[in-house]
GROMACS .gro file of C-alpha atoms in nm:
model
  158
    1UNK     CA    1   2.411   3.897   0.729
    2UNK     CA    2   2.054   4.033   0.726
    3UNK     CA    3   1.761   3.866   0.553
    4UNK     CA    4   1.427   4.047   0.521
    5UNK     CA    5   1.140   3.804   0.460
    6UNK     CA    6   0.853   4.038   0.547
    7UNK     CA    7   0.558   4.004   0.314
    8UNK     CA    8   0.677   3.676   0.165
    9UNK     CA    9   0.443   3.378   0.157
   10UNK     CA   10   0.543   3.047   0.314
   11UNK     CA   11   0.747   2.851   0.249
   12UNK     CA   12   0.974   3.116   0.089
   13UNK     CA   13   1.106   3.255   0.422
   14UNK     CA   14   1.210   2.906   0.535
   15UNK     CA   15   1.379   2.831   0.203
   16UNK     CA   16   1.568   3.160   0.209
   17UNK     CA   17   1.682   3.096   0.569
   18UNK     CA   18   1.807   2.746   0.488
   19UNK     CA   19   1.999   2.876   0.184
   20UNK     CA   20   2.151   3.168   0.379
   21UNK     CA   21   2.254   2.945   0.669
   22UNK     CA   22   2.431   2.706   0.431
   23UNK     CA   23   2.658   2.997   0.326
   24UNK     CA   24   2.713   3.126   0.682
   25UNK     CA   25   3.047   3.061   0.853
   26UNK     CA   26   3.072   2.931   1.210
   27UNK     CA   27   3.064   3.216   1.462
   28UNK     CA   28   2.867   3.441   1.226
   29UNK     CA   29   2.507   3.550   1.279
   30UNK     CA   30   2.213   3.570   1.040
   31UNK     CA   31   1.940   3.820   1.132
   32UNK     CA   32   1.605   3.737   0.978
   33UNK     CA   33   1.331   4.004   0.984
   34UNK     CA   34   0.978   3.875   0.940
   35UNK     CA   35   0.609   3.938   0.998
   36UNK     CA   36   0.566   3.626   1.213
   37UNK     CA   37   0.766   3.477   1.502
   38UNK     CA   38   0.924   3.187   1.305
   39UNK     CA   39   0.767   2.922   1.532
   40UNK     CA   40   0.808   2.647   1.271
   41UNK     CA   41   1.182   2.702   1.237
   42UNK     CA   42   1.305   2.768   1.592
   43UNK     CA   43   1.292   2.406   1.714
   44UNK     CA   44   1.466   2.277   1.403
   45UNK     CA   45   1.738   2.540   1.430
   46UNK     CA   46   1.803   2.464   1.798
   47UNK     CA   47   1.803   2.091   1.728
   48UNK     CA   48   2.061   2.148   1.454
   49UNK     CA   49   2.292   2.327   1.700
   50UNK     CA   50   2.229   2.694   1.616
   51UNK     CA   51   2.205   2.962   1.889
   52UNK     CA   52   1.872   3.141   1.863
   53UNK     CA   53   1.744   3.474   1.988
   54UNK     CA   54   1.401   3.611   1.896
   55UNK     CA   55   1.284   3.969   1.956
   56UNK     CA   56   0.980   4.168   1.855
   57UNK     CA   57   1.077   4.515   1.741
   58UNK     CA   58   0.817   4.763   1.620
   59UNK     CA   59   0.569   4.503   1.496
   60UNK     CA   60   0.834   4.293   1.320
   61UNK     CA   61   1.010   3.985   1.450
   62UNK     CA   62   1.388   3.960   1.441
   63UNK     CA   63   1.536   3.613   1.463
   64UNK     CA   64   1.910   3.609   1.531
   65UNK     CA   65   2.064   3.276   1.429
   66UNK     CA   66   2.428   3.218   1.519
   67UNK     CA   67   2.608   2.931   1.353
   68UNK     CA   68   2.829   2.742   1.598
   69UNK     CA   69   3.109   2.493   1.536
   70UNK     CA   70   2.853   2.220   1.615
   71UNK     CA   71   2.577   2.350   1.386
   72UNK     CA   72   2.450   2.104   1.127
   73UNK     CA   73   2.292   2.181   0.792
   74UNK     CA   74   1.915   2.191   0.790
   75UNK     CA   75   1.865   1.900   0.555
   76UNK     CA   76   1.759   1.542   0.600
   77UNK     CA   77   1.971   1.262   0.465
   78UNK     CA   78   1.785   1.038   0.226
   79UNK     CA   79   1.884   0.679   0.175
   80UNK     CA   80   1.960   0.616  -0.189
   81UNK     CA   81   1.773   0.286  -0.177
   82UNK     CA   82   1.442   0.450  -0.080
   83UNK     CA   83   1.247   0.388  -0.397
   84UNK     CA   84   0.925   0.314  -0.211
   85UNK     CA   85   0.801   0.433   0.126
   86UNK     CA   86   0.651   0.189   0.373
   87UNK     CA   87   0.359   0.426   0.425
   88UNK     CA   88   0.273   0.789   0.353
   89UNK     CA   89   0.198   0.968   0.682
   90UNK     CA   90   0.200   1.324   0.818
   91UNK     CA   91   0.562   1.264   0.921
   92UNK     CA   92   0.673   1.166   0.571
   93UNK     CA   93   0.958   1.386   0.449
   94UNK     CA   94   0.853   1.574   0.135
   95UNK     CA   95   1.178   1.498  -0.053
   96UNK     CA   96   1.146   1.128   0.029
   97UNK     CA   97   0.784   1.135  -0.092
   98UNK     CA   98   0.885   1.304  -0.419
   99UNK     CA   99   1.163   1.050  -0.472
  100UNK     CA  100   0.942   0.748  -0.405
  101UNK     CA  101   0.639   0.889  -0.589
  102UNK     CA  102   0.739   1.157  -0.845
  103UNK     CA  103   0.371   1.193  -0.938
  104UNK     CA  104   0.304   1.329  -0.585
  105UNK     CA  105   0.442   1.665  -0.706
  106UNK     CA  106   0.119   1.734  -0.898
  107UNK     CA  107  -0.090   1.660  -0.588
  108UNK     CA  108   0.124   1.880  -0.360
  109UNK     CA  109   0.113   2.169  -0.608
  110UNK     CA  110  -0.263   2.126  -0.652
  111UNK     CA  111  -0.308   2.170  -0.276
  112UNK     CA  112  -0.107   2.493  -0.268
  113UNK     CA  113   0.254   2.388  -0.235
  114UNK     CA  114   0.341   2.567  -0.560
  115UNK     CA  115   0.703   2.655  -0.462
  116UNK     CA  116   0.785   2.289  -0.533
  117UNK     CA  117   0.738   2.363  -0.904
  118UNK     CA  118   1.073   2.544  -0.885
  119UNK     CA  119   1.353   2.281  -0.906
  120UNK     CA  120   1.578   2.479  -0.669
  121UNK     CA  121   1.304   2.498  -0.406
  122UNK     CA  122   1.238   2.128  -0.454
  123UNK     CA  123   1.605   2.054  -0.388
  124UNK     CA  124   1.635   2.267  -0.074
  125UNK     CA  125   1.297   2.302   0.094
  126UNK     CA  126   1.161   1.954   0.037
  127UNK     CA  127   1.452   1.797   0.228
  128UNK     CA  128   1.379   1.996   0.543
  129UNK     CA  129   1.006   1.947   0.595
  130UNK     CA  130   0.743   1.683   0.652
  131UNK     CA  131   0.391   1.684   0.514
  132UNK     CA  132   0.270   1.813   0.854
  133UNK     CA  133   0.523   2.100   0.833
  134UNK     CA  134   0.396   2.182   0.484
  135UNK     CA  135   0.040   2.194   0.619
  136UNK     CA  136   0.147   2.444   0.887
  137UNK     CA  137   0.352   2.655   0.646
  138UNK     CA  138   0.058   2.683   0.408
  139UNK     CA  139  -0.201   2.737   0.680
  140UNK     CA  140  -0.398   2.449   0.528
  141UNK     CA  141  -0.723   2.346   0.698
  142UNK     CA  142  -0.748   2.001   0.856
  143UNK     CA  143  -1.018   1.905   0.607
  144UNK     CA  144  -0.811   2.007   0.304
  145UNK     CA  145  -0.504   1.832   0.448
  146UNK     CA  146  -0.707   1.514   0.496
  147UNK     CA  147  -0.815   1.525   0.130
  148UNK     CA  148  -0.456   1.576   0.017
  149UNK     CA  149  -0.338   1.285   0.235
  150UNK     CA  150  -0.608   1.061   0.086
  151UNK     CA  151  -0.489   1.146  -0.266
  152UNK     CA  152  -0.127   1.084  -0.169
  153UNK     CA  153  -0.216   0.751  -0.005
  154UNK     CA  154  -0.386   0.656  -0.332
  155UNK     CA  155  -0.037   0.653  -0.486
  156UNK     CA  156   0.061   0.368  -0.251
  157UNK     CA  157  -0.203   0.144  -0.406
  158UNK     CA  158  -0.112   0.228  -0.766
   0.00000   0.00000   0.00000
């Protein structure tokens, strides 16, 4: 299977990869063609048991992802009892944040994470990333990220 994500804005390439990998059978390979070297995804894919090969070909990057018998889905399990988080940090999973504080969606969208407005993206992407990952995917400045974190932490006090 081939997936061309050139020209797409983050986090769309990551979402498309996660969705394609969920449909991939063990032993099969997904080739993803992109403008950037997929640095945010490689570690997660390897950790989840996928075989990875990255090449640069003619100015594009080709990431070959082979699903093995031991590959796990790229999602994070959420405990059903998690109605409130202990604390909102950079390592907070976005899906867990949205579950504990549904009003955090408006803040995340305000700071550029507009794909979360789409319910399908919310279901798939939010489970696989932390707030720090979202910052990287969006190319958000440290200052802007700090402001967003302050707003999110304000939800803890409400």
